[in-house]
XYZ file of C-alpha atoms in Angstrom:
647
model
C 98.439 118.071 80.459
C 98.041 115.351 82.989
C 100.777 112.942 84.175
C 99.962 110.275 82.256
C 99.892 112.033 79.209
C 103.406 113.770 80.298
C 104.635 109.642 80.301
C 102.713 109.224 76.986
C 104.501 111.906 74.993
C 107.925 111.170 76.578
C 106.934 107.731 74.818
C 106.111 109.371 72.001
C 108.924 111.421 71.619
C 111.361 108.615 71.764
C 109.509 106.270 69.815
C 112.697 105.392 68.054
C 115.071 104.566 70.808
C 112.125 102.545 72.563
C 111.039 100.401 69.265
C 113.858 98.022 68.489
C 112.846 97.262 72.634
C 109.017 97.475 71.534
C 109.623 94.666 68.839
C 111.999 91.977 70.692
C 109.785 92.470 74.012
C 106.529 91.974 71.347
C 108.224 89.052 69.642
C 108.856 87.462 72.998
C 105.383 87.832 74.319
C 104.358 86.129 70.489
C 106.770 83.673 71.185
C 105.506 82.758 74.708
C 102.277 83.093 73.852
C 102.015 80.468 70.948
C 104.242 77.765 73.168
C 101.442 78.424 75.489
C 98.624 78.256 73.147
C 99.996 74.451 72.195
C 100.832 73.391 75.813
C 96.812 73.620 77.063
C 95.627 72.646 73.955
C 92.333 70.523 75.440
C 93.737 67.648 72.311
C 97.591 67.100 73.363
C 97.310 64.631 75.715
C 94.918 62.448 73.408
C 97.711 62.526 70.375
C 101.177 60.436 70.374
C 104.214 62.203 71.626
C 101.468 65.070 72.339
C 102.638 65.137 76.564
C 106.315 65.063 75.676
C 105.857 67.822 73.312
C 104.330 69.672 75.459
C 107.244 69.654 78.290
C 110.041 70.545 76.051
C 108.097 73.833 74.964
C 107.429 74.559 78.671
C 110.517 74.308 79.136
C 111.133 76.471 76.362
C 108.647 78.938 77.670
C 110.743 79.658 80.873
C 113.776 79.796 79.306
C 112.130 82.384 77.476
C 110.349 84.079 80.374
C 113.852 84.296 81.862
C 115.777 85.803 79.014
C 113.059 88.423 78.901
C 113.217 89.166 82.621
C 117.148 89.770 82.121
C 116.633 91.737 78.426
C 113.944 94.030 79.833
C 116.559 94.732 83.317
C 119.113 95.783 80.763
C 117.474 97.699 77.962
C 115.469 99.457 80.790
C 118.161 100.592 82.610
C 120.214 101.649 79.202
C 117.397 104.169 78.556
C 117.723 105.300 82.163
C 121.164 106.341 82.022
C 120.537 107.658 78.329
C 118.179 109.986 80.329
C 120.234 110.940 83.302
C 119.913 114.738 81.957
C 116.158 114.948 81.584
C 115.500 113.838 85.135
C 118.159 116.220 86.503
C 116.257 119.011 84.672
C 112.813 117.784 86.152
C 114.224 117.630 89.392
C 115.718 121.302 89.349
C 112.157 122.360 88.027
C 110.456 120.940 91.097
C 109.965 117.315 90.426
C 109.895 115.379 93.609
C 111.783 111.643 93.372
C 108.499 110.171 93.735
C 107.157 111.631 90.707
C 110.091 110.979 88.983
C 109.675 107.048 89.681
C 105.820 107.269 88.988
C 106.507 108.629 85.678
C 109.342 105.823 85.387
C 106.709 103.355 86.762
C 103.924 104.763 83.914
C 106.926 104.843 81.069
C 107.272 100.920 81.392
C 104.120 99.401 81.897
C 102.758 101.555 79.104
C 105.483 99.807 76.434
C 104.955 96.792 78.485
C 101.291 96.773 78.155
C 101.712 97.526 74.170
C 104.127 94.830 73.933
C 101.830 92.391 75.639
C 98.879 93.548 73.477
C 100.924 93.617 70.102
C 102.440 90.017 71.016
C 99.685 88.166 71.770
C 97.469 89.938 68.866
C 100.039 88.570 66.677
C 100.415 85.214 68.497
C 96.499 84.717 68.016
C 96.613 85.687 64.367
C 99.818 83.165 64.112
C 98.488 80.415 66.193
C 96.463 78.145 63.839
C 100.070 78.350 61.717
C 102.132 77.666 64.585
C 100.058 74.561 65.774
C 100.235 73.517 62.102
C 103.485 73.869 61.586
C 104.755 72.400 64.762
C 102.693 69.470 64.540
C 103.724 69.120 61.015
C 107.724 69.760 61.787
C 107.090 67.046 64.287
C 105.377 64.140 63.153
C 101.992 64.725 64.895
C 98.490 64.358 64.277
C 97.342 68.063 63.240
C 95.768 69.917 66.004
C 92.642 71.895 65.487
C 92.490 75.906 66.442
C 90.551 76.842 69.408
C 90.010 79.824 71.304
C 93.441 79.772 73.772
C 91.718 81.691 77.060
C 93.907 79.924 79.275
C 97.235 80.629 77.266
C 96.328 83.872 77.275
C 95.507 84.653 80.886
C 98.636 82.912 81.903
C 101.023 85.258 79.077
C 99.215 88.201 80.285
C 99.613 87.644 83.878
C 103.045 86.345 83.506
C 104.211 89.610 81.462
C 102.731 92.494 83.481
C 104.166 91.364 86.734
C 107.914 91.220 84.868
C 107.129 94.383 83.658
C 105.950 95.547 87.088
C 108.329 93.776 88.738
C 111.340 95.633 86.892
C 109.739 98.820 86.672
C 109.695 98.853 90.390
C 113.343 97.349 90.571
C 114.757 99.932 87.963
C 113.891 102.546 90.249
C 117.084 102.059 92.682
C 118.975 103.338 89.543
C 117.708 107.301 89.498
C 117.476 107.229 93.560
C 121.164 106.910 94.082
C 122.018 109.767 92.039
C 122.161 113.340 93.160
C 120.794 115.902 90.967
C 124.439 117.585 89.927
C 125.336 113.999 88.741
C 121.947 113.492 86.775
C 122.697 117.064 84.779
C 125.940 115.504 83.655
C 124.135 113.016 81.948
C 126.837 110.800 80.085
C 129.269 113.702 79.218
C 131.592 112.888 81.760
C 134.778 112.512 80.262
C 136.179 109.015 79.949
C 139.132 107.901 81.488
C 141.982 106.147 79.476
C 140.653 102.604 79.678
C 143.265 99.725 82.298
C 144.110 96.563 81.903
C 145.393 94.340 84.871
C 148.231 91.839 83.543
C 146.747 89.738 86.268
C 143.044 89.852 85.429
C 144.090 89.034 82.006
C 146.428 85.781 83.077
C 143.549 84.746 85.007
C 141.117 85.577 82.084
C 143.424 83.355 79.730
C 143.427 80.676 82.558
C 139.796 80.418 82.914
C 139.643 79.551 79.056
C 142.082 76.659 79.325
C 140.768 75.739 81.746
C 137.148 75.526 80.259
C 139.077 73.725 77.158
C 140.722 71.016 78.817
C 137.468 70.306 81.241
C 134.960 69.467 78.290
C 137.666 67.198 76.945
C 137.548 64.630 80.477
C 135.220 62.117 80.246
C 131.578 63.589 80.053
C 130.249 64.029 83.237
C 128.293 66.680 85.177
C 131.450 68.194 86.814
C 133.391 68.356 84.214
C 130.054 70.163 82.593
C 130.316 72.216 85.322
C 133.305 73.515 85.787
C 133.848 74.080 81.598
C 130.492 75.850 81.945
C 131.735 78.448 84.649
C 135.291 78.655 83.765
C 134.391 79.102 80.327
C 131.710 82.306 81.230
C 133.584 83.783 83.427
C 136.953 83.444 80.701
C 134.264 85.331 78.363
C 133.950 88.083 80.108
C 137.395 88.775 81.387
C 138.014 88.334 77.409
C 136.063 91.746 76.833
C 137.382 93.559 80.150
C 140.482 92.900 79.974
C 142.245 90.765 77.238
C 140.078 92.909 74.190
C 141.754 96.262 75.911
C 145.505 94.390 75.907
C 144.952 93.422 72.664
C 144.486 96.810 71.067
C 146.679 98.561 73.320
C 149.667 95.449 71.545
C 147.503 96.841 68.584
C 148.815 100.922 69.066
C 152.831 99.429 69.536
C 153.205 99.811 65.891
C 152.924 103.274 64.721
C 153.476 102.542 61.254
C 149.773 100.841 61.236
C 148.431 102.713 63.243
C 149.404 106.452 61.626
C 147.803 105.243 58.378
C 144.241 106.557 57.383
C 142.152 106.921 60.322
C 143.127 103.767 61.890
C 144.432 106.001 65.158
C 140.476 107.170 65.008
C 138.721 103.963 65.344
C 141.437 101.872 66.935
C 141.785 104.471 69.663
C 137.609 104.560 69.964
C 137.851 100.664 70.360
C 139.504 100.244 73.193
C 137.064 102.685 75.148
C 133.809 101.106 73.216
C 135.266 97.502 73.824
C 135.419 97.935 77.926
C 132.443 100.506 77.818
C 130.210 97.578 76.323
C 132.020 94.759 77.950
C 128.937 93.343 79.901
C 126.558 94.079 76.866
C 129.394 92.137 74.460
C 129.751 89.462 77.263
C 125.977 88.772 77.214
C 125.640 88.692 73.132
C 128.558 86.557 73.393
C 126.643 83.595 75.656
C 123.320 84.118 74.136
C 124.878 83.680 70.893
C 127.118 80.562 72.012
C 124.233 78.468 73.682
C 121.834 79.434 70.662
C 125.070 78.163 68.490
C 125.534 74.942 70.524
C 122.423 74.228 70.716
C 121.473 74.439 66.811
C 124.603 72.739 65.929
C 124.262 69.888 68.796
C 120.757 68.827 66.851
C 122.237 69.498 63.206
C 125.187 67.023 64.011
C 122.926 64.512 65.938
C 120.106 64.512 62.580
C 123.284 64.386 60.358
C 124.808 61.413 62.418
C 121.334 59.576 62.502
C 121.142 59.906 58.339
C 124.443 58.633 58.251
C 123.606 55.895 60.180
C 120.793 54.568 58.289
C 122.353 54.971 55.115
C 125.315 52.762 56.473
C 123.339 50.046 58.189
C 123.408 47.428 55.786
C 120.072 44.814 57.791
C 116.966 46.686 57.400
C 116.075 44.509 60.327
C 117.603 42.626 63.269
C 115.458 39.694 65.433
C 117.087 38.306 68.061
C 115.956 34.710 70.017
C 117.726 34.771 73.622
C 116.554 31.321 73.853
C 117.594 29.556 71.305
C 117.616 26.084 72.906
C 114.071 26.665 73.317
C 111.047 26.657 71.478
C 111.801 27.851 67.755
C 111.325 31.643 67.409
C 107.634 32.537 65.387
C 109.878 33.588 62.517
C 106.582 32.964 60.269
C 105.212 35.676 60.936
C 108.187 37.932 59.832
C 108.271 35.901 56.571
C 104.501 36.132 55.863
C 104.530 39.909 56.559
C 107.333 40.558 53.885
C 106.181 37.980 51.666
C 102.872 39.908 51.271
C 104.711 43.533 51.076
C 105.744 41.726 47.836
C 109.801 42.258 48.794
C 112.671 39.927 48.756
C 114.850 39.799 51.061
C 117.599 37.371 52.583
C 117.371 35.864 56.398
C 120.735 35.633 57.492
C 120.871 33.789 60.818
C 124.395 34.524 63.350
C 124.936 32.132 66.330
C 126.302 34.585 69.137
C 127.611 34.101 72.381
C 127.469 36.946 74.970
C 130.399 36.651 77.382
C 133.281 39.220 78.392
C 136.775 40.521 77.966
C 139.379 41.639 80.206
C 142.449 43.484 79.164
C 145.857 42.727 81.172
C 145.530 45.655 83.175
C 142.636 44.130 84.763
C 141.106 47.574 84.896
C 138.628 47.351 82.054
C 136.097 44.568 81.638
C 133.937 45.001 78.368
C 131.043 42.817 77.149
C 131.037 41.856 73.659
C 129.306 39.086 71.709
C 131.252 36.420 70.420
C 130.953 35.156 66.575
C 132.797 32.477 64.439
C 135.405 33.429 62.170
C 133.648 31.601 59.071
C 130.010 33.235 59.802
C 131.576 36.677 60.254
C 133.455 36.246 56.499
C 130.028 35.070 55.100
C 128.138 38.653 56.101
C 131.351 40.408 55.372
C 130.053 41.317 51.821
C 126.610 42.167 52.905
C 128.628 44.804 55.715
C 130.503 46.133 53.275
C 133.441 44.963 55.756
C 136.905 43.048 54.720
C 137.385 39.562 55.695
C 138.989 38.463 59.125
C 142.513 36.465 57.651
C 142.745 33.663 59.353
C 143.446 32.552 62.823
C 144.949 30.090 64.970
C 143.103 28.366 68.031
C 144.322 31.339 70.666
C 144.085 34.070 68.439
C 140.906 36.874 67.775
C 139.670 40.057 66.291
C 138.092 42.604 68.197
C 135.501 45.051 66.445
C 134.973 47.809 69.016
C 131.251 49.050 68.868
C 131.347 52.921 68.326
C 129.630 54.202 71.183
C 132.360 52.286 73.883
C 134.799 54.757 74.615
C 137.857 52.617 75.882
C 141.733 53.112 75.195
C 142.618 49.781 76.966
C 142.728 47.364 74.195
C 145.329 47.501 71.324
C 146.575 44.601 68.380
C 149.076 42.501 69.448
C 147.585 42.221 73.109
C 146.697 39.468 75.489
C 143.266 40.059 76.644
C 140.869 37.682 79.282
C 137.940 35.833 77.763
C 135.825 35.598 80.927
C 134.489 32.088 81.760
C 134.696 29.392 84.191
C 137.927 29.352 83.280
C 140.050 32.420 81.890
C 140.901 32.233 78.016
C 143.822 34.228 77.071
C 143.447 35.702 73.475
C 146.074 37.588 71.650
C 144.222 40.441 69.183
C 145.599 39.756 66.041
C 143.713 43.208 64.672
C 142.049 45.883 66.272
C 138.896 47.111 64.469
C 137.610 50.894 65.972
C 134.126 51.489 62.558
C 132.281 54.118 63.010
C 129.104 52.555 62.645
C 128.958 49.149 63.582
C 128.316 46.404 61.048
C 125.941 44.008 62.094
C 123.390 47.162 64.094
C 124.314 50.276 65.135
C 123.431 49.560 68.852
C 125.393 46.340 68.832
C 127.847 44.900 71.348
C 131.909 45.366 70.117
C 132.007 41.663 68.446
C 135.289 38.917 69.227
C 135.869 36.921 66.018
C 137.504 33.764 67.092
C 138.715 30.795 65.334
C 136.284 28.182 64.411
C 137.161 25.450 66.420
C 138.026 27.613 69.479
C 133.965 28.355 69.007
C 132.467 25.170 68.979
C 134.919 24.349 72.345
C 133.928 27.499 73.893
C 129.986 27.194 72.839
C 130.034 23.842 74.418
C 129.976 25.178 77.679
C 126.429 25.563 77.676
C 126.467 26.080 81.524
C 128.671 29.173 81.657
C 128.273 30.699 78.541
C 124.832 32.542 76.947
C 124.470 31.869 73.311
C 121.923 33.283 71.506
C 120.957 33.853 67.501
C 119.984 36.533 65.189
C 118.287 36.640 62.353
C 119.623 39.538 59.719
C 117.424 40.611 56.892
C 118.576 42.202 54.173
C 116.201 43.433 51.955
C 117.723 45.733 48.613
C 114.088 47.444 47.487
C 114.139 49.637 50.990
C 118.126 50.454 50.829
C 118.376 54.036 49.359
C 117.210 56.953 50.171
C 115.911 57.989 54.273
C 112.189 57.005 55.038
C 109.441 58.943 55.467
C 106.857 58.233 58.714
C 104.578 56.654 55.840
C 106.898 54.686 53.702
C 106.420 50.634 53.417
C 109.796 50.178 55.030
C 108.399 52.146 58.287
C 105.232 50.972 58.169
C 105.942 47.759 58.136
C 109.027 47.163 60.720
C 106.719 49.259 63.103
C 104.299 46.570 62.974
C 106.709 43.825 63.102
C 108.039 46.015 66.015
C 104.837 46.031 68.055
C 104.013 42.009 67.209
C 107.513 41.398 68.832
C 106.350 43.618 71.612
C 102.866 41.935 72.052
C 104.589 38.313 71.565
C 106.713 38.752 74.822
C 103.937 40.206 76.413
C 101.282 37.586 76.042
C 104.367 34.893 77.304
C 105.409 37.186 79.652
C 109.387 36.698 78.787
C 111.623 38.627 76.938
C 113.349 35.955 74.913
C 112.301 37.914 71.301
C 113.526 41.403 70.261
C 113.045 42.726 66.975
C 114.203 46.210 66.243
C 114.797 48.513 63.049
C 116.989 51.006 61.350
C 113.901 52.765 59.848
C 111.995 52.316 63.321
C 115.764 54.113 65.115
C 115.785 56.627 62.427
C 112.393 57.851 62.570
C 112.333 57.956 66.102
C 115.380 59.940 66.304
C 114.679 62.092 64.019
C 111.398 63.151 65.619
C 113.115 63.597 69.099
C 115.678 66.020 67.402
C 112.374 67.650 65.738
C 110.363 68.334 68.450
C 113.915 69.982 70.161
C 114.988 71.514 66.449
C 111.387 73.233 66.543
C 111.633 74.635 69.925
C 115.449 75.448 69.440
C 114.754 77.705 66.236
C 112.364 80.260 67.792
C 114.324 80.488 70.651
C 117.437 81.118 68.529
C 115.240 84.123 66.974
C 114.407 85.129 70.227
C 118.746 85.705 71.422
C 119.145 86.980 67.627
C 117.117 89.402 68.003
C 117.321 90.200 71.662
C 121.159 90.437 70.780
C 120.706 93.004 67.916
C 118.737 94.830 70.019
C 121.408 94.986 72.890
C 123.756 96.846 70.304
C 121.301 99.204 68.849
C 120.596 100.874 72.724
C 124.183 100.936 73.163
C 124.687 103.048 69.624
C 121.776 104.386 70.820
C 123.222 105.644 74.077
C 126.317 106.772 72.719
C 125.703 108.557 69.364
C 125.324 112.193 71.327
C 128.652 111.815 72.415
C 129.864 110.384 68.768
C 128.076 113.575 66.776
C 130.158 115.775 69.472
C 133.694 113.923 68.871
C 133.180 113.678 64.534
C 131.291 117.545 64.580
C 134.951 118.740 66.387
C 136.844 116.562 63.703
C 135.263 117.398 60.892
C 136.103 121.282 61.806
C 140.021 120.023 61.918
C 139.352 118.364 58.044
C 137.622 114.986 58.780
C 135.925 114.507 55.533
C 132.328 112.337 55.731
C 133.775 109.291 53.959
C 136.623 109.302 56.476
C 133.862 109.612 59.103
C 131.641 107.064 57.215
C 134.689 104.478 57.024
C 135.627 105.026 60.923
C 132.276 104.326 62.553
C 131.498 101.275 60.080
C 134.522 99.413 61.382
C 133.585 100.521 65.229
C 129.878 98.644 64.102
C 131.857 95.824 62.425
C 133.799 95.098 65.682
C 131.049 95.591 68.097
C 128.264 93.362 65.759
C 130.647 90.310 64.691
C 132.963 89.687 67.578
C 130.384 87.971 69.670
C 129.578 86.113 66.544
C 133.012 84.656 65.947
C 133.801 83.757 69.516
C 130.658 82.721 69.921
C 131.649 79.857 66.941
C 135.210 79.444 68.104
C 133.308 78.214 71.648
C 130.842 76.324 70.410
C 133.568 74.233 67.983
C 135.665 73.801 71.381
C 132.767 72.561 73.349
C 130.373 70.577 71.091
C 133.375 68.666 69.327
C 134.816 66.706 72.513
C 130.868 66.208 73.332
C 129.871 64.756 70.258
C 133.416 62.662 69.984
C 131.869 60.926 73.230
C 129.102 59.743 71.027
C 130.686 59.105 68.205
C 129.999 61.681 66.272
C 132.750 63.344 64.609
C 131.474 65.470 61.483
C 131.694 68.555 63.853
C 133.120 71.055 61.642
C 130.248 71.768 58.661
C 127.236 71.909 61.292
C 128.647 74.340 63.377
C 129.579 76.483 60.521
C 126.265 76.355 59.106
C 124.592 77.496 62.338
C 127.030 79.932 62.850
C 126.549 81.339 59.021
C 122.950 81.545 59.327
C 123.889 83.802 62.778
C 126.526 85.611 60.434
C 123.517 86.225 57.751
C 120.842 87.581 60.046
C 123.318 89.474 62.374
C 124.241 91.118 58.907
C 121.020 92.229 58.227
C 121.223 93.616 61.666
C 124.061 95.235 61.480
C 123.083 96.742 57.711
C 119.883 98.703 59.223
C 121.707 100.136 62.464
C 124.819 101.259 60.515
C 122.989 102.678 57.855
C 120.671 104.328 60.517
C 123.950 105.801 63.159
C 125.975 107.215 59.794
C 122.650 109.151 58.557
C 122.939 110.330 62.019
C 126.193 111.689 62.223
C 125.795 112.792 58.842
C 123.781 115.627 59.830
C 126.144 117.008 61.999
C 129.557 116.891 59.698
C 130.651 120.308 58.613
């Protein structure tokens, strides 16, 4: 028997520790493979949103070429020290370190090389579905199959040298050991796990820390420092404050003298900080995979929310009003022939701005007549403004200005070429604004105060809109292909090509079914990529716990063979090690949720979005569901395990 064939049956042998590795290393090759196959597609550039596409799933690519790099280091060096005895036992026979890290070397690229060959075999069977459902998930033109050389080359390339690259880098591992070390393998006893008091105070700190930064104002530092504070809290969490917490956990003997709770509790604590770094790493892969899902579920539940409330299916608005008359024909003819009826509700404006007392904040808002806003109240589905004497107003705050500096019952500046004070009768903080989503915060004044302050024509900007209500397209969301979307996009693109040709920008015509759309194929193209990466940490993640009951069952089936001889019975056995799984499967999952709920909320808040709660959960159940699955095969697998070894 050759060398190579000596690597091929040590393969062999251990084909079951090495396939949950074989499968996620496989899937992420597949994964790669088919974001590659759609990024040098010869027809993306040629299709709309076809470039854009293409970046996010580079993007995506690396991420995923990076996680792989980092899930291959680990699971590599997990079988390595799961091995520790074998290679002392070569090495006593004769084995030389060099052949020991040749047969290493061989070990790896030959389930690298099967990985790449299995991934991309799969990816090419998968890859007329993948470009038709991503075009489809989307909102693009279909894309045709072709033969994906290119995408190929590049995944091959790109896999072999992180396989060769680690190979070579797991090698430090087995030189630094001596041989008497190696024949110990991982039977060295286990010391009584510490915990530093001051390690976990600083743990605890780092995690209020992290809270209170992603509550500032959103900004890349504060990003920052929650981001760092709040990985680094994680894993002091699992090395230290875990430990403390079962060791407060043993204080009552009463609990922890009934059944075999002293069993697995007592286990815990050494599992817990034995796994540490592998529960750490779940823990973040899960959380960004969590955030991440549950950023684009909020932001697709906001924009339907949105729609539904906007009560103008369209919005024109002429900046030049004492101008030429706006080409509102057009607009009328187009609707008239779509065979709809609808109501043009034209709003005299003024742009101008407010400052509070403070003098600190200074906020532009548009500035409407108390009469005209109580004539569109109905049609907002808004209450009346009550009325108001010549120095008093109502402010309706837009939702996406984030300002504490205005209250009811305050003076405030109206900004002109000479200061207005206003007292704000009412404050008014909607979630979606009335008139258009993307709307200034609106000042209703009194009447007459209006005409005096609109006859300023020299310091103030008036301008008009023109609301259209229209009842047959209020209802249920659009589709890309529905009259409503078909038609404001055209009306959309006239505006466009009318400020063009006069080479102003007097005109702008925008839509909610235009805004939705749009939206919702940004979050798609992001949704799309975000799902198969979420796959990818799921399970990446699973696999992380299986080497890890993997690498520790020889010592388990020594501990419950000695305790069955003492009366363990195999249910007792059966009820220990499931609760040992439990902990070690579904922690990560709930802090992962518990994180992602403290981060995403304050974000979100920032842009108005408050319906936090439900997304998050839902992410985090479908987690729960899979990780379940997960956890059903491994546990069932480890007890038949130790089953064979009860007396």
């Amino acid at each position: 028997m050759n060398f190579p064939q000596f690597a091929f049956n040590n393969v062999r042998r251990n084909s079951r520790a090495y396939f949950a590795f074989f499968l996620s290393s496989a899937f992420m090759v597949m994964i790669f493979f088919s974001y590659s196959v759609f990024i040098y597609h010869p027809s993306i550039t040629n299709i709309a949103l076809g470039a854009n596409s293409a970046s996010g799933m580079q993007i995506a690519s690396y991420i995923v070429f990076i996680f792989a790099f980092f899930f291959v280091l680990y699971s590599i060096s997990a079988f390595l020290k799961m091995r520790n005895l074998e290679f002392g036992i070569l090495m006593i026979l004769g084995a030389r370190p060099g052949q020991i890290n040749k047969l290493i070397l061989i070990e790896n690229m030959l389930i690298g090389m099967l990985s790449i060959v299995t991934g991309t075999s799969f990816g090419m069977l998968l890859s007329k579905l993948f470009l038709l459902l991503s075009t489809t998930i989307m909102g693009m033109e279909p894309l045709p199959f072709y033969w994906p050389m290119k995408a190929l080359i590049i995944t091959s390339i790109s896999f072999i040298s992180l396989f060769l690259v680690i190979s070579i880098f797991t090698l430090l591992f087995i030189r630094k050991h001596q041989v008497l070390e190696l024949l110990k393998g991982n039977v060295n006893p286990k010391k009584e796990p510490r915990v530093s008091f001051l390690f976990s105070l600083f743990g605890f700190l780092l995690l209020t820390i992290g809270a209170l930064a992603i509550r500032k104002q959103l900004s890349p530092s504060s990003l920052l420092v929650a981001a760092v504070t709040g990985i680094a809290g994680t894993y002091f969490f699992y090395s230290q404050l875990s430990v403390l917490g079962i060791r407060l956990l043993k204080l009552s003997r009463k609990r922890l003298w009934r059944g075999t709770n002293l069993l697995w509790i007592s286990e815990m604590s050494y599992k817990i900080k034995d796994n540490a770094r592998m529960l750490f790493l779940v823990t973040v892969v899960t959380s960004i995979a969590c955030m991440a899902s549950g950023f684009l579920l909020s932001i697709n539940q906001a924009n339907t929310e949105h729609y539904k409330k906007t009560s103008f299916a369209m919005n024109y608005s002429n900046y030049n009003p004492k101008g030429e008359m706006p080409a509102l024909g057009h607009i009328h003819n187009k609707l008239q022939n779509a065979k709809v009826e609808y109501t043009e509700n034209k709003v005299d404006l003024i742009s101008a701005s407010i400052q509070g007392m403070d003098k600190e904040t200074i906020l532009n808002i548009d500035i409407i007549s108390q009469s005209e806003f109580n004539q569109l109240a109905p049609q907002m589905n808004v209450p009346e403004v009550g009325p108001l004497s010549e120095k008093e107003a109502v402010l309706l705050l837009s939702p996406h200005i984030q300002t504490q500096n205005y209250a009811a019952n305050q003076t405030v500046l109206l900004k002109s070429q000479k200061d207005e004070e206003l007292l704000l009768k009412e404050l008014r903080t909607p979630k979606i604004h009335p008139m258009d989503p993307m709307a200034s915060s609106l000042l209703i004044v009194d009447d007459s105060f209006y005409d005096k302050f609109s006859s300023a024509a020299k310091y103030t900007r008036p301008y008009v809109r023109y609301l259209y209500t229209i009842p047959a397209w209020d209802g249920p969301t659009p589709e890309d292909n529905s009259p409503e979307a078909v038609i404001t996009r055209e009306l959309i693109q006239w505006s466009k090509a009318s400020n063009s040709a006069s080479h102003q920008n007097n005109a702008l015509l925008t839509a909610r079914a235009d805004s939705y759309l749009s939206t919702k194929q940004g979050t798609a193209i992001f949704s799309f990529i975000c799902i198969f990466i979420a796959l990818i940490f799921s399970l990446s993640s699973a696999s992380f716990l299986f080497f890890k009951l993997h690498t520790e069952l020889n010592t388990d089936k020594q501990m419950y063979s000695a305790l069955s001889k003492i009366g363990l019975s195999t249910k007792e056995m059966s009820a220990s090690a499931t609760k040992q799984i439990s902990v070690l499967f579904y922690i990560p999952i709930v802090i992962a949720t518990i994180q992602t709920l403290v981060v995403i909320r304050p974000i979100l808040k920032q842009m108005n979005i408050t319906d936090v709660t439900l997304p998050v959960l839902i992410t985090s159940g479908t987690f729960l569901a899979v990780q379940t699955l997960y956890f059903i095969i491994a546990r069932s697998r480890y007890i038949h395990s130790l089953k064979k070894i009860m007396v």
